[in-house]
mmCIF file of C-alpha atoms and ligand atoms in Angstrom:
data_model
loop_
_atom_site.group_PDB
_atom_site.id
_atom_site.type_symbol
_atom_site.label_atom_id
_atom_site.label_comp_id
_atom_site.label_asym_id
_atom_site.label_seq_id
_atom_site.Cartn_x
_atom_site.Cartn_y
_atom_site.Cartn_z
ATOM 1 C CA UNK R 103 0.000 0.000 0.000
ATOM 2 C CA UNK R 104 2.643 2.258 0.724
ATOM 3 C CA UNK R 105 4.462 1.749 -2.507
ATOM 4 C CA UNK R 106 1.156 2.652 -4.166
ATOM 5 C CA UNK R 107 0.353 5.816 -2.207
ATOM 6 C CA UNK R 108 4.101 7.072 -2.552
ATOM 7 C CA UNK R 109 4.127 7.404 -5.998
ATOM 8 C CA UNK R 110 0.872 8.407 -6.873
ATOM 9 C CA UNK R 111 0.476 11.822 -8.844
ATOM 10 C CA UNK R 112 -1.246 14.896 -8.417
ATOM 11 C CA UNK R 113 -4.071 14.099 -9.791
ATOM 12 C CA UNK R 114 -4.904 10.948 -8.679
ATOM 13 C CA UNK R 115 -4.516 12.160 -5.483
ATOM 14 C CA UNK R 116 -7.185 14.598 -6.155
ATOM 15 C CA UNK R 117 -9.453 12.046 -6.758
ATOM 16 C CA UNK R 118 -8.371 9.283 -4.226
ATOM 17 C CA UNK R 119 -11.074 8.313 -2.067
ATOM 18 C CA UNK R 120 -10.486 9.705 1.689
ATOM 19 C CA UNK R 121 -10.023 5.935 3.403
ATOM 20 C CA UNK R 122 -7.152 5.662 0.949
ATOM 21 C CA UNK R 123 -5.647 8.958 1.552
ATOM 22 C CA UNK R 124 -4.092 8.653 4.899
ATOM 23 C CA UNK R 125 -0.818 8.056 4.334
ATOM 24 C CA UNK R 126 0.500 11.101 2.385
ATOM 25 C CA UNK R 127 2.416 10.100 -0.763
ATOM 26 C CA UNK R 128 5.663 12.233 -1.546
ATOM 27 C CA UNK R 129 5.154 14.284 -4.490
ATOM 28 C CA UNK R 130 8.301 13.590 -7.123
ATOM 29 C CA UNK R 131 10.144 11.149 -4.792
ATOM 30 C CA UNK R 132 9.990 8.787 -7.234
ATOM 31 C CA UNK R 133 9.358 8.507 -10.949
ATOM 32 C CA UNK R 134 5.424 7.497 -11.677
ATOM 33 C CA UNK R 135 5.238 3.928 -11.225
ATOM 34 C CA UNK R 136 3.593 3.222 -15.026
ATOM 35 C CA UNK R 137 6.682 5.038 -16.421
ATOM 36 C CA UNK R 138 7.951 3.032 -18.603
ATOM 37 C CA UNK R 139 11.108 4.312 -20.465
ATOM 38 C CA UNK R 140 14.046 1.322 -20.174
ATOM 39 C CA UNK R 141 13.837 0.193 -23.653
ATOM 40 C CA UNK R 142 14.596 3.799 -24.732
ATOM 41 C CA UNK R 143 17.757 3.233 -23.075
ATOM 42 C CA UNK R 144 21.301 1.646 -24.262
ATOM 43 C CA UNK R 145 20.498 -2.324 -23.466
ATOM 44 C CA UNK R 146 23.525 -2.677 -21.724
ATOM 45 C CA UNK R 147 21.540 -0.823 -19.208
ATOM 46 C CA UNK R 148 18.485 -2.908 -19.218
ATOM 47 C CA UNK R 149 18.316 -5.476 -16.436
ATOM 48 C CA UNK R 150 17.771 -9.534 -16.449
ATOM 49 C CA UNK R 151 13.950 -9.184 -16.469
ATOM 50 C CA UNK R 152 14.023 -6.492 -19.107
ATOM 51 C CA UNK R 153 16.187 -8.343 -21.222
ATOM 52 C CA UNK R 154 13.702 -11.352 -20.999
ATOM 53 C CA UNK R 155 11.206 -9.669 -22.431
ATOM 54 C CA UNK R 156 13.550 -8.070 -25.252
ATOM 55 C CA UNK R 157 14.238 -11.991 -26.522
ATOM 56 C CA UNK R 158 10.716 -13.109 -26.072
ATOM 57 C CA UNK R 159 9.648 -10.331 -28.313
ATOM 58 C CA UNK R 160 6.368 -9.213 -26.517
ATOM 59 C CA UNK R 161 6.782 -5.874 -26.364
ATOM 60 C CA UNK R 162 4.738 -3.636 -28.239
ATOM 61 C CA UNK R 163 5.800 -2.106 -31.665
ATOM 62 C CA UNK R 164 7.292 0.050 -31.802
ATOM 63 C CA UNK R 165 7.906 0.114 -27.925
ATOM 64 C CA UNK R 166 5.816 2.147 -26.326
ATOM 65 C CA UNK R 167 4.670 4.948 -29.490
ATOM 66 C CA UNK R 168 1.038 4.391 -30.287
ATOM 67 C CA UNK R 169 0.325 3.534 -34.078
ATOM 68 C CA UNK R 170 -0.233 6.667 -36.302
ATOM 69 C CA UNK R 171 -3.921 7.961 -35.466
ATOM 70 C CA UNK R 172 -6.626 6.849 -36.622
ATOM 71 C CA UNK R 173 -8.865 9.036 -39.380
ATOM 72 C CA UNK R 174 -11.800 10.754 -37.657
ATOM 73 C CA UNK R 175 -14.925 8.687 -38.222
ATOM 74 C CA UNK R 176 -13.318 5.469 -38.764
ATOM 75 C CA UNK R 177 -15.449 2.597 -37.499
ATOM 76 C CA UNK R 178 -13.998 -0.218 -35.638
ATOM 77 C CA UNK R 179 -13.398 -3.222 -37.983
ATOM 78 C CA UNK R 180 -15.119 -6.581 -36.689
ATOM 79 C CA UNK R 181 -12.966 -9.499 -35.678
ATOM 80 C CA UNK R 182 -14.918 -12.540 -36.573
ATOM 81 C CA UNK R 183 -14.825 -15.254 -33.704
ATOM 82 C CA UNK R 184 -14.561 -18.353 -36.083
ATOM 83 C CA UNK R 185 -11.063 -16.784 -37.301
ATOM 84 C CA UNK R 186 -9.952 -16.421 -33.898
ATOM 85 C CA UNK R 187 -11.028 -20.062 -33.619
ATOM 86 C CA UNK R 188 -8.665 -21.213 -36.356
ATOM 87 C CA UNK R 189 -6.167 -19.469 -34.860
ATOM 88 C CA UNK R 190 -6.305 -20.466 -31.362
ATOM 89 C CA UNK R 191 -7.674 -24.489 -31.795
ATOM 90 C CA UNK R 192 -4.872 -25.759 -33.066
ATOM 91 C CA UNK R 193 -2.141 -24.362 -31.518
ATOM 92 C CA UNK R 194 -4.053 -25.239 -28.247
ATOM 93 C CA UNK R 195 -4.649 -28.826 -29.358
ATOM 94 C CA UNK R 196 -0.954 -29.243 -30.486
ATOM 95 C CA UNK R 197 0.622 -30.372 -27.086
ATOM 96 C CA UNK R 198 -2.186 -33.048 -26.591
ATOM 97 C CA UNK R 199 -1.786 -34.448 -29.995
ATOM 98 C CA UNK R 200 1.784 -34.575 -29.443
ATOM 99 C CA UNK R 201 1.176 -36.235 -25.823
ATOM 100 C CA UNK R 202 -1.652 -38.848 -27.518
ATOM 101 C CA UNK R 203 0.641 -39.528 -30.587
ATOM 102 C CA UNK R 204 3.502 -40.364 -27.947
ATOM 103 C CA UNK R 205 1.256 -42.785 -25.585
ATOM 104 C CA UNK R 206 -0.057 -44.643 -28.640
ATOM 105 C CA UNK R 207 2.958 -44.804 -30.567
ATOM 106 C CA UNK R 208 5.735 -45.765 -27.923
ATOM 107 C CA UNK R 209 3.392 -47.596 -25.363
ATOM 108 C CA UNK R 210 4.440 -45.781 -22.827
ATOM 109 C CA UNK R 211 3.061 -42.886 -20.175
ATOM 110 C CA UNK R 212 4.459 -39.368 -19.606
ATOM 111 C CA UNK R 213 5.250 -38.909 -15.754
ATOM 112 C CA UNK R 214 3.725 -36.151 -14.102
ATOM 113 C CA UNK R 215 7.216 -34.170 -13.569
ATOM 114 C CA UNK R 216 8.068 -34.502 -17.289
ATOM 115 C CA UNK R 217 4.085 -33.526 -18.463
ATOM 116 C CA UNK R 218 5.077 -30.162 -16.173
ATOM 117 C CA UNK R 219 7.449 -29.190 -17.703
ATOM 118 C CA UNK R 220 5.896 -30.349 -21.456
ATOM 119 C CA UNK R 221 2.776 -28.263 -20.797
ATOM 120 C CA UNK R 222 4.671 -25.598 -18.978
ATOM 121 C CA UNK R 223 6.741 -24.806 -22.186
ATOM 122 C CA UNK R 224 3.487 -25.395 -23.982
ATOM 123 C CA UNK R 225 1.662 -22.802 -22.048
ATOM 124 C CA UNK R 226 4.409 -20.408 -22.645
ATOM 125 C CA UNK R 227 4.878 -20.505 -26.637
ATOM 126 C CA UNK R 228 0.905 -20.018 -26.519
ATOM 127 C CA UNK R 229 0.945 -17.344 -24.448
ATOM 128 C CA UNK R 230 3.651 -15.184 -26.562
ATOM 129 C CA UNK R 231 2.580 -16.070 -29.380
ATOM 130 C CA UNK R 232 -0.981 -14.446 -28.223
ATOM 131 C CA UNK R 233 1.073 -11.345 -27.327
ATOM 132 C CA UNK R 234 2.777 -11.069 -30.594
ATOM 133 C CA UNK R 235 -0.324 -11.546 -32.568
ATOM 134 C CA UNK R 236 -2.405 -8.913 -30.458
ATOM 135 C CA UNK R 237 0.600 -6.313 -30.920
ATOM 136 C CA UNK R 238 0.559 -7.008 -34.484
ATOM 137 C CA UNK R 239 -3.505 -6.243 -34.755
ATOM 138 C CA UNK R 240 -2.614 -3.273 -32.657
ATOM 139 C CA UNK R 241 -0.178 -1.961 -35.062
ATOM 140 C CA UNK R 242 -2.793 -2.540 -38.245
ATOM 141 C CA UNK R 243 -5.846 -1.048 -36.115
ATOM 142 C CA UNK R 244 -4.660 1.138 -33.427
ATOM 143 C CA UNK R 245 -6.280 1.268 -29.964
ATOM 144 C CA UNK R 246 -9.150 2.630 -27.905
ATOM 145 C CA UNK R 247 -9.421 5.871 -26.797
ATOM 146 C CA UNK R 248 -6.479 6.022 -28.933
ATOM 147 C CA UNK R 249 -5.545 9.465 -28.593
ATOM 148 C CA UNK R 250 -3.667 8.576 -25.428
ATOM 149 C CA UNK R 251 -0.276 6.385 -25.564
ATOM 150 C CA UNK R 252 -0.868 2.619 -23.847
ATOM 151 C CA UNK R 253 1.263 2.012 -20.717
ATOM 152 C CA UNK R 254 4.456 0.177 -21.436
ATOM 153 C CA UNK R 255 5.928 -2.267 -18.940
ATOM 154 C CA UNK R 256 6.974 0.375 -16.129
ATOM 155 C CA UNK R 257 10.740 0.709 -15.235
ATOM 156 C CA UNK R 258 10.608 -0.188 -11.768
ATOM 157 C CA UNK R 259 8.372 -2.806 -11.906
ATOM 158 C CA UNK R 260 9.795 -5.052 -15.248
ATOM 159 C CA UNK R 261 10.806 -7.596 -12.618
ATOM 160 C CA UNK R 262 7.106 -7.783 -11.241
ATOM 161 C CA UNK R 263 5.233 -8.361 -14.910
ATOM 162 C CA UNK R 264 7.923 -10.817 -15.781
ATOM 163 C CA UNK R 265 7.072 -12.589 -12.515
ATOM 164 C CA UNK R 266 3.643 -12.518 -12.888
ATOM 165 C CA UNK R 267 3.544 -13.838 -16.454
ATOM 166 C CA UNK R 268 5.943 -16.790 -15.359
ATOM 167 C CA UNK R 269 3.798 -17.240 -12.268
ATOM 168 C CA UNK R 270 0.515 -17.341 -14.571
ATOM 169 C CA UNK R 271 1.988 -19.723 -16.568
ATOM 170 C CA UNK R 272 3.546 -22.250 -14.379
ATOM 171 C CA UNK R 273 1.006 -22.464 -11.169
ATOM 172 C CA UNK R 274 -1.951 -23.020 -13.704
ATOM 173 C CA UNK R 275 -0.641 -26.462 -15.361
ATOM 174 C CA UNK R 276 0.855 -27.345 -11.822
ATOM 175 C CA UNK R 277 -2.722 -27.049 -10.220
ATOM 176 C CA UNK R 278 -4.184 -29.109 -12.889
ATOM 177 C CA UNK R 279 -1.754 -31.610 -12.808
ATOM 178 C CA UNK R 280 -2.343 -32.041 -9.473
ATOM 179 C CA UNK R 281 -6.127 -32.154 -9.719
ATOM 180 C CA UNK R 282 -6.988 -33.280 -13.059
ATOM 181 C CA UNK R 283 -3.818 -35.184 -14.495
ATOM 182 C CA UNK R 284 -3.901 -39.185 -15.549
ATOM 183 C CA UNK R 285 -1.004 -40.190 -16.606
ATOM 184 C CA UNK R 286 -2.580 -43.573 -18.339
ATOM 185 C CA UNK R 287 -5.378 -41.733 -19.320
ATOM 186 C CA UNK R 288 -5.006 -40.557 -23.138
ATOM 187 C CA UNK R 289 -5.434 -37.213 -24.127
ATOM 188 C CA UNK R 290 -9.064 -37.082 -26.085
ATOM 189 C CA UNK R 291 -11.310 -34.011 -26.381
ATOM 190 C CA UNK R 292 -15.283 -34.439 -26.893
ATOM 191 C CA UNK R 293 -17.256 -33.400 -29.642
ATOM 192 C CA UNK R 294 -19.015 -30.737 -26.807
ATOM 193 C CA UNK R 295 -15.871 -28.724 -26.033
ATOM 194 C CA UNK R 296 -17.396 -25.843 -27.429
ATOM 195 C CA UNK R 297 -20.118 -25.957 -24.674
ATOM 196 C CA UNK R 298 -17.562 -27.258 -22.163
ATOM 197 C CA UNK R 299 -15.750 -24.362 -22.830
ATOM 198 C CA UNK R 300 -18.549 -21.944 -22.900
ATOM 199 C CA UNK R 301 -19.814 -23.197 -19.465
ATOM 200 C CA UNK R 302 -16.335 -23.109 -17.746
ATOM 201 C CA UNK R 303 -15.954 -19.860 -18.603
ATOM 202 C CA UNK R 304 -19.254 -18.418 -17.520
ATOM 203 C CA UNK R 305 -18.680 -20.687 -14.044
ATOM 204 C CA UNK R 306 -15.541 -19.395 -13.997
ATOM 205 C CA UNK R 307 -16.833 -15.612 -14.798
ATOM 206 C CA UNK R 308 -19.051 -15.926 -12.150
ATOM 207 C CA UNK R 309 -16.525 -16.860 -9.067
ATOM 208 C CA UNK R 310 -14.809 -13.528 -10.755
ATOM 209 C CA UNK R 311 -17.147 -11.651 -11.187
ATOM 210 C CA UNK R 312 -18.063 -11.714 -7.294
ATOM 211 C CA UNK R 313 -14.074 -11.311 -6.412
ATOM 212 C CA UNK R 314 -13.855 -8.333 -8.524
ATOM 213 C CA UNK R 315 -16.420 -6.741 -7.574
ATOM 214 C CA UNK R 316 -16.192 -6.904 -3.974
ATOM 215 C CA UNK R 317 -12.414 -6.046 -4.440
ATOM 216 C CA UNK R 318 -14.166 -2.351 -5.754
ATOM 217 C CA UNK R 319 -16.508 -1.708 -3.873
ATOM 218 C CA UNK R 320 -14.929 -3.205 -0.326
ATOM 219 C CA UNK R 321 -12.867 -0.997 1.222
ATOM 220 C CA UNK R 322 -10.088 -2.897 2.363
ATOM 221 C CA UNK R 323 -9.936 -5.490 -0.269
ATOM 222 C CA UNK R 324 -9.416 -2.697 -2.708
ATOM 223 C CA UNK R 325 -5.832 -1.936 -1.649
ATOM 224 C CA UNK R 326 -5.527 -5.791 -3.290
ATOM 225 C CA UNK R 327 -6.456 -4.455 -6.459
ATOM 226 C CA UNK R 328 -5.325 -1.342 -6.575
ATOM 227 C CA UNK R 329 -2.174 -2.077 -8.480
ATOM 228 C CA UNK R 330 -4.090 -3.747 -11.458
ATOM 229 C CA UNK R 331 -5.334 -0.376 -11.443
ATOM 230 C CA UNK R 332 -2.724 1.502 -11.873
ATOM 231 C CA UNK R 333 -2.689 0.903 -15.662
ATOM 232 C CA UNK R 334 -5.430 3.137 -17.307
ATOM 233 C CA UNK R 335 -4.771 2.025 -20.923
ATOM 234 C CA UNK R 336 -2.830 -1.620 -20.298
ATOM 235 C CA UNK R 337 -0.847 -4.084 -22.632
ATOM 236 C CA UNK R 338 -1.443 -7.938 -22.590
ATOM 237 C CA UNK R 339 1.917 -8.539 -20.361
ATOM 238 C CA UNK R 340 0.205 -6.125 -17.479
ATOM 239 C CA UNK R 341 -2.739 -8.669 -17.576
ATOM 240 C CA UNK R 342 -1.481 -10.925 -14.517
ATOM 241 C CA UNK R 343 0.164 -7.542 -13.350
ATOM 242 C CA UNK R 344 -1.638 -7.723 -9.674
ATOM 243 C CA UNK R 345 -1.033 -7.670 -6.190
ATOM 244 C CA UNK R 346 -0.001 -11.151 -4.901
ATOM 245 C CA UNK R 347 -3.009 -11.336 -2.348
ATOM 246 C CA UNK R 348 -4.716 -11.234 -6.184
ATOM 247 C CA UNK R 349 -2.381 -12.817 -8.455
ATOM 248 C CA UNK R 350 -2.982 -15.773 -6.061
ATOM 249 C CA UNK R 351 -6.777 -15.090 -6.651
ATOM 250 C CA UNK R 352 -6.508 -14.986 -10.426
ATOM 251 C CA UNK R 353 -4.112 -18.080 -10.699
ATOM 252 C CA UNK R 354 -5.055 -20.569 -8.814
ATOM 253 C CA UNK R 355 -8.287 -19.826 -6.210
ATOM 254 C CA UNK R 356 -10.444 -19.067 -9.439
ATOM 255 C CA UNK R 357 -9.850 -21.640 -11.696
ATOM 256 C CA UNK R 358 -9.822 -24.438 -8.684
ATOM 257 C CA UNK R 359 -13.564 -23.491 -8.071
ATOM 258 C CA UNK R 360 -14.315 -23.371 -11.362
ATOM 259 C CA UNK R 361 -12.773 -27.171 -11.444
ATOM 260 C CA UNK R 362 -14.705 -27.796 -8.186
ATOM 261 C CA UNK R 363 -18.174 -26.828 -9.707
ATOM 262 C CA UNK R 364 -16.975 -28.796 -12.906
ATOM 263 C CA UNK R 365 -14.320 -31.245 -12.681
ATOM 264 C CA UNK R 366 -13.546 -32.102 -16.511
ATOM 265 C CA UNK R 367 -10.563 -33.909 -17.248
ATOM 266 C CA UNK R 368 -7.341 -32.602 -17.621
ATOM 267 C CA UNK R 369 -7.744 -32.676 -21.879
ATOM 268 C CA UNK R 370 -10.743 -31.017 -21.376
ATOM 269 C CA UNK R 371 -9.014 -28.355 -18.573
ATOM 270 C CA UNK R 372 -6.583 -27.550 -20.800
ATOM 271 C CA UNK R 373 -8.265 -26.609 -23.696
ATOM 272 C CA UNK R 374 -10.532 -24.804 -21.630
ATOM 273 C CA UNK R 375 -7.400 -22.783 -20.033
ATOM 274 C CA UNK R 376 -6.052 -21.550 -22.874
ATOM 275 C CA UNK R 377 -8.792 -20.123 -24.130
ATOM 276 C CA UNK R 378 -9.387 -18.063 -20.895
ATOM 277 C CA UNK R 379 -5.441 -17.362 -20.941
ATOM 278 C CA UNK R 380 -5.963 -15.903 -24.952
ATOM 279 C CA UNK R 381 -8.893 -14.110 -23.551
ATOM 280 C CA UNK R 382 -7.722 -12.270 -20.447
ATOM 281 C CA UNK R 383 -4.576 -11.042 -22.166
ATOM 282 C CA UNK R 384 -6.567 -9.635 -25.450
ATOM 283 C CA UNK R 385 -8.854 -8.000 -23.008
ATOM 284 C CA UNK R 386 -6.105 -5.941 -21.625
ATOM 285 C CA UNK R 387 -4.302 -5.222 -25.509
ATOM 286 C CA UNK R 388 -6.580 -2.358 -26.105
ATOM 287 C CA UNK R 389 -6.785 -3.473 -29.707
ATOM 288 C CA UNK R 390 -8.998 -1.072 -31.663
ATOM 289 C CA UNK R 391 -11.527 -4.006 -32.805
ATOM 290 C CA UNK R 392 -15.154 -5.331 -32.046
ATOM 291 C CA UNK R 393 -13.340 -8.716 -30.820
ATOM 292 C CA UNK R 394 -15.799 -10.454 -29.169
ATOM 293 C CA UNK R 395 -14.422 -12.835 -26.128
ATOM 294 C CA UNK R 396 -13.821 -16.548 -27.902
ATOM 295 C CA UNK R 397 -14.886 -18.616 -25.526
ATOM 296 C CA UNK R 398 -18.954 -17.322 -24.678
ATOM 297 C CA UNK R 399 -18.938 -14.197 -27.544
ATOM 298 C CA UNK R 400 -21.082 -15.560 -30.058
ATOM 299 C CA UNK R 401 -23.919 -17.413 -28.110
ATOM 300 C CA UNK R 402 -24.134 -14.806 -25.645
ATOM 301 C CA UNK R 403 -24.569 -11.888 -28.524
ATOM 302 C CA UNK R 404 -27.774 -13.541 -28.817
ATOM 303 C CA UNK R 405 -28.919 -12.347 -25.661
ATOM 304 C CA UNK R 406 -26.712 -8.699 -25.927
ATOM 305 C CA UNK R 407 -24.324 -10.189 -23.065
ATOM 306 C CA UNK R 408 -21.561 -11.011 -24.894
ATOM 307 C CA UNK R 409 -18.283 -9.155 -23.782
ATOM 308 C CA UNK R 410 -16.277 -7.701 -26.325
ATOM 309 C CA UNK R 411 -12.184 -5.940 -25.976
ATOM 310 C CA UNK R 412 -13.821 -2.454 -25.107
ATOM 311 C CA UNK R 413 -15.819 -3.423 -22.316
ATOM 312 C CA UNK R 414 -12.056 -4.470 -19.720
ATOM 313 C CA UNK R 415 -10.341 -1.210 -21.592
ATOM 314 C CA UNK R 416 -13.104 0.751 -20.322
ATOM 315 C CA UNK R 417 -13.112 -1.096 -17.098
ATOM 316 C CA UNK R 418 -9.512 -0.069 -16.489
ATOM 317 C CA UNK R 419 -10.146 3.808 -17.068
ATOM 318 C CA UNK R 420 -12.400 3.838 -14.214
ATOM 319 C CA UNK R 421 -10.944 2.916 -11.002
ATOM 320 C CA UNK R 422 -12.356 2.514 -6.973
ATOM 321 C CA UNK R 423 -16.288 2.342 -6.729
ATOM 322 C CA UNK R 424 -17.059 3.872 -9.959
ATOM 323 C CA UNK R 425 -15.859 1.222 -12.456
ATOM 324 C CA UNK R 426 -18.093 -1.351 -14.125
ATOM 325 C CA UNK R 427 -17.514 -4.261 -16.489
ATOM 326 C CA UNK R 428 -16.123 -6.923 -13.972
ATOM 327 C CA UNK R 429 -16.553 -10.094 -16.443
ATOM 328 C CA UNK R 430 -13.668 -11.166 -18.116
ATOM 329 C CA UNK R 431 -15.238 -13.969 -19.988
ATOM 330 C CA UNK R 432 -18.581 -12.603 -20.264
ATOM 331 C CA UNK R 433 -21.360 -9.739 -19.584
ATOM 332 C CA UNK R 434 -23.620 -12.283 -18.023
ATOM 333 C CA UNK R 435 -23.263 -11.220 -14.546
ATOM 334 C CA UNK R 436 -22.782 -7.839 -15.096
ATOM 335 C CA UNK R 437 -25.913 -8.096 -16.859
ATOM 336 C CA UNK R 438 -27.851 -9.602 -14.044
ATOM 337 C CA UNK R 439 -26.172 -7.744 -11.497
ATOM 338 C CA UNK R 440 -26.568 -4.402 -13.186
ATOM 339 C CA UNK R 441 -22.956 -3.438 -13.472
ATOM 340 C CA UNK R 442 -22.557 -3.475 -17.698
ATOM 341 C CA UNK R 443 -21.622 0.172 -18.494
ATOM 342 C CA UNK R 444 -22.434 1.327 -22.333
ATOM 343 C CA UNK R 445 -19.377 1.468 -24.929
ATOM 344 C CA UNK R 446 -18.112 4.323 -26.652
ATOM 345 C CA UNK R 447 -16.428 2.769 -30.066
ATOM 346 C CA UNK R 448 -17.919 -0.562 -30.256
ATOM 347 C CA UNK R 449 -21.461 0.464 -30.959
ATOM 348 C CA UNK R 450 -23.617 -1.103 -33.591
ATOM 349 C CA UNK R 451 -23.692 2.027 -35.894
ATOM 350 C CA UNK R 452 -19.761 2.194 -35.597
ATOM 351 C CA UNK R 453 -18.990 -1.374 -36.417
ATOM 352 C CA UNK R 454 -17.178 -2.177 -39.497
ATOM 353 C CA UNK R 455 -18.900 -5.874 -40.393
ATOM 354 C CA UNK R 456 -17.266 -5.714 -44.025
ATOM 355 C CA UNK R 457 -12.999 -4.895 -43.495
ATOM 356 C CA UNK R 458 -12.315 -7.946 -41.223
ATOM 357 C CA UNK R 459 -9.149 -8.939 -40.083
ATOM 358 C CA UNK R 460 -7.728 -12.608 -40.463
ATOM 359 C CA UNK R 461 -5.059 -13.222 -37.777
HETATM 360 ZN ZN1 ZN E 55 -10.865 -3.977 -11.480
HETATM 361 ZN ZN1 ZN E 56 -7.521 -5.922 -15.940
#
């Protein structure tokens, strides 16, 4: 909390509720804590972390400038879902074809220590390549709200979003291993994952959707959340960017309740992952596009819940008690529970249906 308060600005401070304004925060102290302005400098000044993220290319292009802006009046294109399902299917499906083809072809099983580390490294080539392709998009299509730049990974905390990626990306397959994994079971998906994966994700919406918004609108579980809030206009690596009381939350409490209320197998679980992983991280790329979520989008259109890019980017530039939008997967509950808040760019008379994008 302290860290928070000390480097807050001006402004903010302005508009900080009073419960969070006790301790005083020391004006210029230290640089703002989104600044983010290392990879402006000569690398042999960058640290380990920063360098990480230099290799894994995920930083946004070019680093840090927005795109050039966007003509006035220009609608925002459509993505269509059953492109982002070509994209996102296989590569998902990969590591369990490769596990199935190696359990029927040598005979044997994959021990739980070496399906770790297999699905680990799995996760983590999905989950860059899902940066990469957002920060492409974003340089074709530009972002929300677009005349202001999108936070950068900050200079003081590169360490932190490196962490929290890693973090992300290890505890999840851990937790299912632990839970879900067989090792003489062989990997096989149903003909209903589309509806296994729709339901997980509203279940799993749902446990969120009552964390999140109690984190707002509770006084003292705010200062958990807080730091998630810090970025107005965020980038898919500040998606897992949290508090630990939350990352904790996000990583492992959600999803093992979600498993709880629906224990699927671990095939199933990790299809159904990765499609909430590709989902949380384009909700935070700000990518100027009506990109509806993959996993509930389409079906819930139907009944004007779905949840679409704008809905988390506008969620974000509204902080403590007067924010809105708490799905992540989906605008059921905010629906029901009166929360949804109305979009600026993404509204039917400003959607391009007809210049589509393909990856
Ligand atoms: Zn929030
Ligand atoms: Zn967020």
């Amino acid at each position: 909390m302290s860290t928070i308060t000390e480097t807050m600005t001006k402004t903010e401070q302005a508009s900080t509720p009073k419960s969070l304004d006790q301790k005083k925060p020391q004006i210029g102290s230290k640089p703002h804590m989104m600044t983010a302005t290392w990879h402006l400098k000569d690398p042999s000044e960058w640290d380990f972390w920063q360098r990480f993220l230099i290799r894994l290319n995920v930083l946004q292009q070019p680093a840090g400038c927005p795109p050039a802006p966007l003509k006035e009046g220009t609608k925002v294109p459509y993505y269509p879902v059953w492109r982002q399902h070509l994209w996102i299917a296989p590569r998902a499906a990969l590591p369990l074809l490769i596990h199935h083809a190696y359990m029927r072809l040598t005979g044997w099983t994959l021990h739980p220590v070496a399906a770790f580390f297999f699905y680990f490294f799995s996760f983590k080539i999905f989950a860059v390549a899902s940066v990469r392709k957002f920060n492409r998009l974003a340089l074709r299509y530009g972002y929300f709200d677009g005349k202001v730049p999108r936070d950068g990974v900050p200079d003081v905390m590169s360490r932190k979003v490196a962490l929290s990626m890693l973090l992300t990306i290890s505890i999840r397959p851990l937790f299912a291993l632990f839970v879900a994994y067989d090792r003489y079971e062989l990997p096989t998906l149903s003909p209903w994952l589309p509806l296994q994966i729709f339901a997980y994700a509203c279940i799993l919406d749902f446990y969120f959707y009552i964390y999140h918004r109690a984190m707002h609108e509770v006084p003292w579980l705010w200062k958990h959340h807080a730091l998630h809030h810090r970025t107005k206009h965020p980038n898919p690596l500040l998606s897992a960017f949290a508090d630990s009381e939350q990352e904790w939350g996000d990583i492992l409490v959600i999803p093992l309740l979600t498993w709880l209320t629906m224990p699927i197998s671990f095939s199933t679980w990790w299809m159904c992952t990765l499609y909430i992983l590709y989902t949380e991280a384009m909700g935070h790329s700000g990518v100027r596009l009506y990109w509806q979520t993959p996993t509930t989008g389409p079906i819930l259109r139907l009944f004007d819940m779905d949840l679409c890019l704008e809905d988390h980017d506008q969620h974000h530039r509204n902080g403590w008690r007067k924010s809105s939008n708490y799905g992540k997967q989906t605008r059921l509950w905010d629906t029901i529970f009166g929360s949804t808040r109305s979009r600026i760019e993404c509204t039917e008379d400003n959607i391009d249906w007809v210049n589509t994008p393909w990856w």
